[in-house]
Short mmCIF file of C-alpha atoms and ligand atoms in Angstrom, two decimals:
data_model
loop_
_atom_site.label_atom_id
_atom_site.label_comp_id
_atom_site.label_asym_id
_atom_site.label_seq_id
_atom_site.Cartn_x
_atom_site.Cartn_y
_atom_site.Cartn_z
CA MET A 996 13.29 14.77 -6.43
CA ALA A 997 16.33 12.50 -6.74
CA THR A 998 16.06 9.83 -9.42
CA LYS A 999 18.83 7.60 -8.07
CA SER A 1000 19.45 5.68 -4.88
CA LEU A 1001 21.80 7.03 -2.21
CA LYS A 1002 24.17 4.27 -3.25
CA ALA A 1003 24.29 5.39 -6.88
CA ARG A 1004 24.78 8.99 -5.75
CA ASN A 1005 27.68 7.94 -3.54
CA ASN A 1006 25.86 9.61 -0.69
CA ASP A 1007 27.48 9.33 2.71
CA LEU A 1008 24.37 7.70 4.12
CA ALA A 1009 24.55 4.74 1.73
CA ASN A 1010 27.06 3.57 4.32
CA THR A 1011 25.03 1.93 7.10
CA GLN A 1012 27.85 2.52 9.58
CA ARG A 1013 27.40 6.25 9.01
CA GLN A 1014 23.66 5.96 9.65
CA MET A 1015 24.32 4.14 12.90
CA GLU A 1016 26.74 6.87 13.99
CA ILE A 1017 24.17 9.59 13.35
CA LEU A 1018 21.48 7.64 15.20
CA SER A 1019 23.66 7.02 18.23
CA ASN A 1020 25.21 10.45 18.60
CA GLY A 1021 23.92 13.93 19.43
CA ILE A 1022 20.69 14.01 21.41
CA PHE A 1023 21.10 10.38 22.47
CA ALA A 1024 24.79 10.52 23.37
CA ASP A 1025 24.47 13.69 25.46
CA GLY A 1026 21.47 12.33 27.37
CA GLU A 1027 18.95 14.89 26.13
CA LEU A 1028 16.87 11.94 24.97
CA PRO A 1029 16.86 8.49 26.57
CA THR A 1030 18.27 5.69 24.42
CA PHE A 1031 15.75 3.08 23.30
CA ALA A 1032 17.57 0.45 25.35
CA ASN A 1033 17.21 2.52 28.52
CA LYS A 1034 13.61 3.30 27.73
CA ILE A 1035 12.54 -0.34 27.44
CA LYS A 1036 14.66 -1.22 30.45
CA GLU A 1037 12.25 0.84 32.57
CA THR A 1038 9.55 -1.74 31.86
CA ASN A 1039 11.87 -4.74 32.14
CA GLN A 1040 11.74 -5.45 28.42
CA LEU A 1041 15.49 -5.39 27.89
CA PRO A 1042 16.74 -7.56 26.27
CA LEU A 1043 13.99 -7.73 23.69
CA ARG A 1044 13.27 -11.38 22.97
CA PRO A 1045 11.39 -13.11 20.16
CA LYS A 1046 8.03 -14.78 20.72
CA LYS A 1047 6.68 -17.57 18.54
CA LEU A 1048 7.69 -17.09 14.89
CA GLU A 1049 4.64 -16.11 12.85
CA ILE A 1050 5.90 -14.17 9.85
CA LEU A 1051 8.71 -14.82 7.38
CA GLN A 1052 9.50 -11.68 5.44
CA ILE A 1053 11.59 -12.26 2.35
CA ASN A 1054 13.23 -9.45 0.43
CA LEU A 1055 13.54 -10.52 -3.22
CA GLY A 1056 15.84 -7.65 -4.16
CA TYR A 1057 16.42 -3.93 -3.95
CA MET A 1058 15.63 -3.26 -7.59
CA CYS A 1059 12.57 -1.03 -8.04
CA ASN A 1060 10.91 0.91 -10.84
CA GLN A 1061 10.43 3.84 -8.44
CA VAL A 1062 12.76 6.00 -6.37
CA CYS A 1063 10.48 7.20 -3.58
CA ALA A 1064 11.84 10.06 -1.52
CA HIS A 1065 11.52 8.24 1.79
CA CYS A 1066 12.42 4.69 0.81
CA HIS A 1067 14.00 2.91 3.78
CA VAL A 1068 15.43 0.28 1.42
CA ASP A 1069 17.23 2.84 -0.75
CA ALA A 1070 15.71 0.94 -3.66
CA GLY A 1071 15.66 2.08 -7.26
CA PRO A 1072 16.23 1.06 -10.88
CA ASP A 1073 19.98 1.30 -10.29
CA ARG A 1074 20.00 -1.30 -7.50
CA LYS A 1075 21.04 -4.66 -8.91
CA GLU A 1076 20.83 -6.81 -5.76
CA ILE A 1077 18.43 -9.62 -6.53
CA MET A 1078 17.72 -12.98 -4.88
CA THR A 1079 19.02 -15.95 -6.87
CA ILE A 1080 17.05 -19.09 -7.52
CA GLU A 1081 19.39 -21.01 -5.20
CA THR A 1082 18.57 -18.71 -2.29
CA MET A 1083 14.89 -18.92 -3.20
CA GLN A 1084 15.14 -22.69 -2.99
CA GLN A 1085 16.68 -22.39 0.48
CA CYS A 1086 13.79 -20.11 1.48
CA LEU A 1087 11.27 -22.64 0.13
CA ASP A 1088 12.87 -25.39 2.22
CA VAL A 1089 12.43 -23.21 5.30
CA ILE A 1090 8.85 -22.23 4.39
CA LYS A 1091 7.96 -25.91 4.18
CA LYS A 1092 9.29 -26.75 7.59
CA THR A 1093 8.32 -23.69 9.63
CA GLU A 1094 4.98 -23.20 11.36
CA ALA A 1095 4.97 -19.49 10.54
CA HIS A 1096 1.53 -18.67 9.13
CA THR A 1097 2.46 -15.63 7.07
CA LEU A 1098 4.84 -15.21 4.17
CA ASP A 1099 5.57 -11.63 3.24
CA LEU A 1100 7.42 -10.92 -0.04
CA THR A 1101 8.95 -7.51 -0.32
CA GLY A 1102 11.66 -5.54 -2.15
CA GLY A 1103 12.28 -3.11 -3.98
CA ALA A 1104 9.60 -4.26 -6.35
CA PRO A 1105 9.56 -8.02 -5.73
CA GLU A 1106 7.86 -8.55 -9.11
CA MET A 1107 11.04 -7.36 -10.86
CA ASN A 1108 12.95 -10.43 -9.74
CA PRO A 1109 13.02 -12.62 -12.88
CA ASN A 1110 12.15 -15.69 -10.82
CA PHE A 1111 9.33 -14.00 -8.91
CA ARG A 1112 6.51 -15.97 -10.54
CA TRP A 1113 8.26 -19.28 -10.12
CA PHE A 1114 8.83 -18.51 -6.47
CA VAL A 1115 5.20 -17.50 -5.87
CA GLU A 1116 3.99 -20.67 -7.57
CA GLU A 1117 6.26 -22.87 -5.48
CA ALA A 1118 5.64 -21.02 -2.21
CA SER A 1119 1.86 -21.05 -2.66
CA LYS A 1120 1.99 -24.86 -2.63
CA ALA A 1121 3.45 -24.80 0.87
CA GLY A 1122 0.08 -24.15 2.52
CA ILE A 1123 0.88 -20.78 4.03
CA LYS A 1124 -2.23 -19.15 5.52
CA ASP A 1125 -1.49 -15.56 4.58
CA PHE A 1126 0.70 -15.07 1.52
CA ILE A 1127 1.49 -11.37 1.12
CA VAL A 1128 3.12 -9.62 -1.83
CA ARG A 1129 4.04 -5.99 -1.23
CA SER A 1130 3.35 -4.38 -4.57
CA ASN A 1131 4.11 -0.76 -5.26
CA LEU A 1132 1.16 -0.77 -7.76
CA THR A 1133 2.92 1.15 -10.54
CA ILE A 1134 4.86 -1.98 -11.47
CA ILE A 1135 1.55 -3.40 -12.73
CA ARG A 1136 1.48 -0.52 -15.25
CA ALA A 1137 5.23 -0.27 -15.85
CA ASN A 1138 5.39 -2.66 -18.77
CA LYS A 1139 3.02 -4.93 -20.69
CA LYS A 1140 4.63 -8.01 -19.24
CA TYR A 1141 3.26 -7.02 -15.83
CA TYR A 1142 -0.32 -6.21 -16.93
CA ASP A 1143 -1.53 -9.69 -15.99
CA LEU A 1144 -0.17 -9.51 -12.44
CA PRO A 1145 -3.65 -9.02 -10.92
CA GLU A 1146 -4.77 -12.29 -12.56
CA PHE A 1147 -1.57 -14.00 -11.47
CA PHE A 1148 -2.04 -12.84 -7.88
CA LYS A 1149 -5.63 -14.05 -7.96
CA LYS A 1150 -4.62 -17.46 -9.26
CA HIS A 1151 -2.34 -17.98 -6.28
CA ASN A 1152 -4.65 -16.32 -3.80
CA VAL A 1153 -1.98 -13.77 -2.94
CA HIS A 1154 -2.80 -11.05 -0.40
CA VAL A 1155 -1.80 -7.77 -2.07
CA VAL A 1156 -0.51 -5.00 0.17
CA SER A 1157 0.18 -1.76 -1.65
CA SER A 1158 1.65 1.60 -0.75
CA MET A 1159 -0.53 4.62 -1.31
CA PRO A 1160 0.82 7.77 0.33
CA HIS A 1161 -2.32 9.87 -0.10
CA TRP A 1162 -5.67 10.07 -1.84
CA THR A 1163 -4.57 13.22 -3.64
CA ARG A 1164 -2.32 13.33 -6.70
CA GLY A 1165 -0.07 16.12 -5.39
CA LYS A 1166 0.95 14.45 -2.14
CA THR A 1167 1.41 11.03 -3.71
CA ASP A 1168 3.55 12.27 -6.59
CA LYS A 1169 5.66 14.38 -4.24
CA GLN A 1170 6.68 11.34 -2.24
CA ARG A 1171 6.83 8.73 -5.00
CA GLY A 1172 7.49 10.60 -8.25
CA ASP A 1173 5.54 12.29 -11.03
CA GLY A 1174 2.79 10.18 -12.55
CA VAL A 1175 2.81 7.63 -9.73
CA PHE A 1176 -0.67 8.60 -8.55
CA ASP A 1177 -2.38 8.06 -11.91
CA LYS A 1178 -0.61 4.74 -12.47
CA SER A 1179 -1.45 3.57 -8.94
CA ILE A 1180 -5.11 4.44 -9.46
CA LYS A 1181 -5.18 2.50 -12.71
CA ALA A 1182 -3.48 -0.48 -11.02
CA LEU A 1183 -5.98 -0.42 -8.14
CA GLN A 1184 -8.82 -0.41 -10.67
CA MET A 1185 -7.26 -3.42 -12.40
CA LEU A 1186 -7.04 -5.24 -9.07
CA ASN A 1187 -10.68 -4.38 -8.33
CA GLU A 1188 -11.68 -5.68 -11.75
CA VAL A 1189 -10.44 -9.19 -10.98
CA GLY A 1190 -12.17 -9.08 -7.60
CA TYR A 1191 -9.49 -7.73 -5.26
CA GLY A 1192 -10.55 -5.47 -2.40
CA MET A 1193 -14.28 -5.83 -2.91
CA GLU A 1194 -16.49 -6.13 0.13
CA GLY A 1195 -16.88 -9.77 1.09
CA SER A 1196 -14.13 -10.86 -1.35
CA ASN A 1197 -11.39 -13.08 0.05
CA LEU A 1198 -8.96 -11.59 -2.45
CA LYS A 1199 -7.39 -9.25 0.08
CA LEU A 1200 -6.21 -5.82 -0.99
CA ASP A 1201 -4.82 -3.61 1.75
CA LEU A 1202 -3.17 -0.23 1.45
CA VAL A 1203 -0.21 1.14 3.35
CA TYR A 1204 -0.04 4.79 4.26
CA ASN A 1205 3.09 6.44 5.53
CA PRO A 1206 3.43 10.19 6.08
CA SER A 1207 4.87 12.28 3.27
CA GLY A 1208 7.10 14.30 5.59
CA ALA A 1209 8.61 14.73 9.04
CA PHE A 1210 5.50 13.94 11.04
CA LEU A 1211 3.86 10.85 12.50
CA PRO A 1212 0.81 9.13 11.05
CA GLY A 1213 -2.53 10.09 12.56
CA ASP A 1214 -5.23 7.71 13.72
CA GLN A 1215 -5.31 4.65 11.44
CA MET A 1216 -9.11 4.26 11.48
CA ALA A 1217 -9.73 7.91 10.65
CA LEU A 1218 -7.22 7.77 7.79
CA GLU A 1219 -8.77 4.57 6.49
CA ASN A 1220 -12.19 6.23 6.42
CA ASP A 1221 -10.81 9.25 4.56
CA PHE A 1222 -8.98 7.04 2.04
CA LYS A 1223 -12.04 4.85 1.50
CA LYS A 1224 -14.35 7.78 0.94
CA ALA A 1225 -12.01 9.70 -1.37
CA LEU A 1226 -10.95 6.70 -3.49
CA LYS A 1227 -14.56 5.54 -3.83
CA ASP A 1228 -15.97 8.99 -4.65
CA ASP A 1229 -13.23 9.98 -7.06
CA PHE A 1230 -12.25 6.69 -8.73
CA ASN A 1231 -14.76 4.02 -7.64
CA ILE A 1232 -11.95 2.08 -5.95
CA ASP A 1233 -12.50 -0.42 -3.14
CA PHE A 1234 -9.97 -1.89 -0.74
CA HIS A 1235 -10.08 -3.69 2.58
CA SER A 1236 -7.87 -2.10 5.25
CA LEU A 1237 -5.38 0.70 5.53
CA PHE A 1238 -2.18 0.20 7.53
CA ALA A 1239 -0.70 3.43 8.87
CA ILE A 1240 3.06 3.13 9.19
CA THR A 1241 5.58 5.46 10.84
CA ASN A 1242 8.64 6.39 8.80
CA LEU A 1243 11.76 5.07 10.53
CA PRO A 1244 14.75 7.38 10.58
CA ILE A 1245 16.97 5.34 8.31
CA SER A 1246 18.25 5.44 4.73
CA ARG A 1247 16.57 7.95 2.41
CA PHE A 1248 14.15 9.12 5.10
CA LEU A 1249 17.11 9.85 7.38
CA ASP A 1250 18.77 11.71 4.53
CA TYR A 1251 15.59 13.76 4.07
CA LEU A 1252 15.31 14.48 7.82
CA ILE A 1253 18.87 15.74 7.96
CA ALA A 1254 18.68 17.75 4.72
CA SER A 1255 15.43 19.43 5.79
CA GLU A 1256 16.79 20.08 9.31
CA ASN A 1257 14.03 18.01 10.85
CA TYR A 1258 16.12 15.20 12.32
CA GLU A 1259 16.23 16.34 15.95
CA ASP A 1260 12.60 17.43 16.04
CA TYR A 1261 11.51 14.16 14.51
CA MET A 1262 13.43 12.10 17.05
CA HIS A 1263 11.90 14.22 19.83
CA SER A 1264 8.44 13.53 18.37
CA LEU A 1265 9.12 9.80 18.30
CA VAL A 1266 10.40 9.75 21.87
CA ASP A 1267 7.55 11.98 23.11
CA ALA A 1268 5.06 9.61 21.51
CA TYR A 1269 6.76 6.52 22.96
CA ASN A 1270 4.11 4.02 23.98
CA PRO A 1271 5.30 1.19 26.26
CA ALA A 1272 2.27 -0.89 25.23
CA ALA A 1273 3.57 -0.99 21.66
CA VAL A 1274 6.87 -2.65 22.70
CA GLU A 1275 5.08 -5.90 23.41
CA ASN A 1276 4.09 -6.28 19.75
CA VAL A 1277 6.92 -4.75 17.72
CA MET A 1278 7.24 -6.85 14.60
CA CYS A 1279 10.71 -8.20 15.31
CA THR A 1280 9.16 -10.28 18.10
CA ASN A 1281 7.24 -12.54 15.70
CA THR A 1282 8.98 -11.95 12.37
CA LEU A 1283 12.21 -12.96 10.73
CA SER A 1284 13.51 -10.96 7.79
CA ILE A 1285 15.59 -12.60 5.05
CA SER A 1286 17.63 -10.49 2.67
CA TRP A 1287 18.12 -11.04 -1.08
CA ASP A 1288 21.42 -12.77 -0.33
CA GLY A 1289 19.97 -15.01 2.38
CA TRP A 1290 21.14 -13.29 5.56
CA LEU A 1291 18.80 -13.25 8.52
CA TYR A 1292 17.66 -10.13 10.37
CA ASP A 1293 15.25 -9.24 13.17
CA CYS A 1294 13.30 -6.98 10.82
CA ASP A 1295 13.46 -5.19 7.49
CA PHE A 1296 14.90 -2.08 9.16
CA ASN A 1297 17.74 -3.96 10.81
CA GLN A 1298 18.36 -5.52 7.40
CA MET A 1299 18.78 -2.07 5.87
CA LEU A 1300 21.17 -1.11 8.67
CA ASN A 1301 23.09 -4.34 8.09
CA LEU A 1302 22.48 -5.58 11.63
CA LYS A 1303 22.39 -9.34 11.22
CA VAL A 1304 20.66 -11.48 13.85
CA ASN A 1305 22.51 -11.96 17.09
CA SER A 1306 22.68 -15.73 16.78
CA LYS A 1307 25.07 -18.49 15.80
CA VAL A 1308 22.75 -19.00 12.84
CA LYS A 1309 23.00 -16.01 10.54
CA HIS A 1310 22.14 -17.36 7.10
CA ILE A 1311 19.12 -19.11 5.59
CA SER A 1312 21.37 -21.99 4.51
CA GLU A 1313 21.97 -22.88 8.16
CA TYR A 1314 18.43 -22.11 9.36
CA ASN A 1315 17.56 -23.57 12.73
CA GLU A 1316 14.40 -22.18 14.27
CA GLU A 1317 15.16 -23.34 17.78
CA LEU A 1318 18.56 -21.67 17.85
CA LEU A 1319 17.18 -18.52 16.24
CA GLN A 1320 14.39 -18.22 18.77
CA ASP A 1321 16.99 -18.14 21.49
CA ARG A 1322 18.45 -14.75 20.67
CA ASN A 1323 18.36 -11.13 21.78
CA ILE A 1324 16.88 -8.76 19.23
CA ILE A 1325 19.24 -6.01 18.13
CA ILE A 1326 17.81 -2.60 18.92
CA ASN A 1327 18.90 0.99 18.45
CA GLN A 1328 17.37 4.46 18.35
CA HIS A 1329 15.52 3.77 15.07
CA CYS A 1330 13.32 1.36 17.07
CA TYR A 1331 11.50 4.37 18.53
CA GLY A 1332 9.73 4.45 15.15
CA CYS A 1333 8.00 1.16 15.98
CA THR A 1334 6.78 2.27 19.39
CA ALA A 1335 5.47 5.80 18.77
CA GLY A 1336 1.78 6.40 19.37
CA ALA A 1337 -0.27 3.36 18.44
CA GLY A 1338 2.95 1.68 17.30
CA SER A 1339 3.90 0.68 13.80
CA SER A 1340 4.62 -2.53 11.98
CA CYS A 1341 4.24 -3.86 8.45
CA GLN A 1342 0.63 -4.60 9.42
CA GLY A 1343 -0.01 -1.09 10.73
CA VAL A 1344 -0.68 -0.22 14.37
CA VAL A 1345 0.23 -2.71 17.09
CA ALA A 1346 -1.14 -1.20 20.29
CA MET B 1348 20.57 32.51 25.08
CA SER B 1349 18.79 33.39 21.90
CA LYS B 1350 17.68 37.01 21.55
CA THR B 1351 14.27 36.31 20.07
CA TYR B 1352 10.98 36.21 21.92
CA TYR B 1353 9.94 32.88 20.47
CA ASP B 1354 11.97 29.67 20.49
CA PRO B 1355 10.39 26.68 18.69
CA ALA B 1356 11.93 24.35 21.28
CA ASP B 1357 9.76 26.03 23.95
CA LEU B 1358 6.69 24.33 22.53
CA ARG B 1359 8.00 21.01 23.84
CA LYS B 1360 8.22 22.58 27.31
CA PHE B 1361 4.55 23.61 27.36
CA GLY B 1362 3.70 20.82 29.81
CA LYS B 1363 6.13 22.32 32.31
CA ILE B 1364 3.74 25.15 33.16
CA THR B 1365 2.18 22.73 35.67
CA GLU B 1366 5.41 22.89 37.69
CA TRP B 1367 4.62 26.32 39.10
CA ASN B 1368 0.95 25.70 39.69
CA GLU B 1369 0.10 22.08 39.51
CA GLU B 1370 -3.59 22.29 40.27
CA LEU B 1371 -4.51 24.95 37.73
CA GLY B 1372 -2.06 23.60 35.17
CA ASN B 1373 -3.52 20.11 35.39
CA LYS B 1374 -7.05 21.47 35.23
CA PHE B 1375 -6.14 23.32 32.06
CA PHE B 1376 -4.58 20.25 30.41
CA ASP B 1377 -7.53 18.06 31.41
CA TYR B 1378 -9.88 20.58 29.87
CA TYR B 1379 -7.69 20.98 26.79
CA GLY B 1380 -7.52 17.23 26.29
CA LYS B 1381 -11.29 16.85 26.61
CA VAL B 1382 -11.98 19.68 24.17
CA PHE B 1383 -10.01 17.94 21.44
CA GLU B 1384 -11.58 14.53 21.89
CA GLU B 1385 -13.87 13.22 19.18
CA GLY B 1386 -17.33 14.59 19.93
CA ALA B 1387 -20.20 16.11 18.00
CA LEU B 1388 -17.36 17.53 15.92
CA THR B 1389 -14.70 15.20 14.55
CA ALA B 1390 -11.14 15.50 15.83
CA ARG B 1391 -10.22 16.54 12.29
CA GLU B 1392 -12.74 19.41 12.27
CA LYS B 1393 -11.43 20.52 15.64
CA SER B 1394 -7.89 20.49 14.32
CA LEU B 1395 -8.85 22.79 11.45
CA ILE B 1396 -10.68 25.16 13.81
CA ALA B 1397 -7.60 25.20 16.03
CA LEU B 1398 -5.40 25.96 13.04
CA ALA B 1399 -7.58 28.90 12.00
CA VAL B 1400 -7.72 30.28 15.55
CA ALA B 1401 -3.96 29.83 15.93
CA HIS B 1402 -3.63 32.27 13.05
CA THR B 1403 -6.14 34.82 14.24
CA GLU B 1404 -4.45 34.66 17.66
CA GLN B 1405 -1.10 34.77 15.87
CA CYS B 1406 0.43 32.22 18.19
CA PRO B 1407 3.52 30.73 16.51
CA TYR B 1408 3.55 27.73 18.85
CA CYS B 1409 -0.05 26.85 18.01
CA ILE B 1410 0.57 27.40 14.30
CA ASP B 1411 3.44 24.90 14.40
CA ALA B 1412 1.50 22.44 16.51
CA TYR B 1413 -1.71 22.48 14.48
CA THR B 1414 0.02 22.52 11.13
CA LYS B 1415 1.75 19.30 12.16
CA ASP B 1416 -1.47 17.94 13.62
CA SER B 1417 -3.32 18.69 10.38
CA LEU B 1418 -0.66 16.92 8.32
CA GLN B 1419 -0.86 13.91 10.61
CA ARG B 1420 -4.58 13.72 9.98
CA GLY B 1421 -4.02 13.71 6.23
CA ILE B 1422 -5.49 17.22 5.84
CA THR B 1423 -4.26 18.80 2.61
CA LYS B 1424 -2.49 22.15 2.36
CA GLU B 1425 -5.41 23.50 0.32
CA GLN B 1426 -7.79 22.62 3.18
CA MET B 1427 -5.44 24.23 5.70
CA MET B 1428 -5.23 27.45 3.71
CA GLU B 1429 -9.00 27.53 3.32
CA ALA B 1430 -9.39 27.25 7.10
CA ILE B 1431 -7.01 30.18 7.56
CA HIS B 1432 -9.09 32.24 5.14
CA VAL B 1433 -12.15 31.50 7.24
CA GLY B 1434 -10.28 32.82 10.28
CA ALA B 1435 -9.05 35.83 8.32
CA ALA B 1436 -12.54 36.60 6.99
CA ILE B 1437 -14.04 36.53 10.47
CA LYS B 1438 -11.22 38.65 11.84
CA SER B 1439 -11.53 41.30 9.13
CA GLY B 1440 -15.31 41.09 9.25
CA ALA B 1441 -15.16 41.69 12.98
CA THR B 1442 -13.01 44.76 12.37
CA LEU B 1443 -15.27 46.08 9.65
CA VAL B 1444 -18.53 45.45 11.44
CA HIS B 1445 -17.36 47.85 14.12
CA GLY B 1446 -17.45 50.42 11.35
CA VAL B 1447 -21.21 50.47 11.95
CA GLN B 1448 -20.53 51.71 15.47
CA MET B 1449 -18.29 54.41 14.04
CA MET B 1450 -20.99 55.37 11.54
CA ASN B 1451 -23.62 55.46 14.30
CA LYS B 1452 -21.40 57.72 16.36
CA VAL B 1453 -20.66 60.04 13.46
CA ASN B 1454 -24.36 60.27 12.66
CA LYS B 1455 -25.17 61.07 16.28
CA LEU B 1456 -22.46 63.65 16.77
CA ASP B 1457 -22.44 65.19 13.34
CA GLY B 1458 -25.89 64.34 12.00
S1 SF4 C 610 8.23 1.60 -4.27
FE1 SF4 C 610 8.87 0.90 -2.25
S2 SF4 C 610 10.83 -0.11 -2.56
FE2 SF4 C 610 10.40 1.10 -4.41
S3 SF4 C 610 11.47 3.05 -4.02
FE3 SF4 C 610 9.33 3.26 -3.35
S4 SF4 C 610 9.38 2.78 -1.15
FE4 SF4 C 610 11.26 1.99 -2.06
S1 SF4 C 611 13.17 -1.41 14.17
FE1 SF4 C 611 13.14 -3.62 14.02
S2 SF4 C 611 14.28 -4.28 15.83
FE2 SF4 C 611 13.65 -2.21 16.20
S3 SF4 C 611 11.70 -2.39 17.31
FE3 SF4 C 611 11.26 -2.13 15.12
S4 SF4 C 611 11.02 -4.17 14.39
FE4 SF4 C 611 12.10 -4.33 16.34
#
């Protein structure tokens, strides 16, 4: 398993332009598969337009203590992009004036941003209903200075959403690196100890599952039951819900698909599983994604492909909700990942 | 044109068999779909049975399809291999148990 980001390896695919070329060519250019735009046109959903803004997703930086094989952010310890306190302040100004009910902090490992705690403290005062931190779990065990994160999260009533590829050590470590499983288990136990994830507790702890290879996630409920049973039986761990997420063919997952000669098959699987009912609720329709340097995107995936919002307003410093709402969402073939089967978003299935 | 009997891409064309006999083809797919629905057996149990049978039938299309299906359901490779051993044990047992018929015949003819 690689221990560096595509960027640090000077891999061709670190260039988002190159990713876009791969996605748009071949099976889509020769008409073997319908383009996403044509597909949603059939149901009169082109152009895709935003609905009421409900979720602000803020990426605090691409730095991460892990280098997961399928990371769509291409995050890793070598990535130095990190949100400054000035940009955080601009985000806080927006949080205070928007009616969005959910704030979703992501990364990399958002906790590695040196101003993370300050930001959480300030943002939690803004009266957001659902305040999510996407924690990769191992960060809680990475260094003593993070050991009190569960207490810190509890103090600010943060909703913790954590990635857990599988309930077995082998599959988890294969996707996320050696030792990740044991550290994640320990971190989950620490979260349970302060009250997270327990039945009836309002300290929400949800897990995110995404497949470890070139296949789609199975039924979310069935997976949740399997995870719950295995983690309880083996480690006495409790959590609330499991979100099953489809891997989108971008960044390191795209690199993996190409290297393992699964790219075409995977795109066929996504298109075969296309579910028009999922289009209605793809996350770009109620979310806005803000990058570490304050640029605005329709979603985290468009952020990673460097596709800034199609609006006069492109940066948090010039935020204007009304103008932003009046835009067409930028789509491409990677969007099939959000509409396969029961659909996929940061909150799991959508249809 | 590839010179092998099996082409993995043909699996995607399976649905096309209805084109040359719509009625029977549709009946088959309706039946097939119903069989794999959650029932007294879970869909996951059915997937493992299908994987084992795919091996005893030695159908490469079904092996591909149910390996992928098993992975999607979070089934581990150890569980998949165990299911195949169940299929293999039944298949070899079925071969061996016919040895009794051979023994009966020998005893009758050459007692
Ligand atoms: S923990 Fe998350 S952000 Fe970090 S490398 Fe893994 S997938 Fe990427
Ligand atoms: S990838 Fe982004 S833009 Fe495309 S459908 Fe999904 S959420 Fe929307």
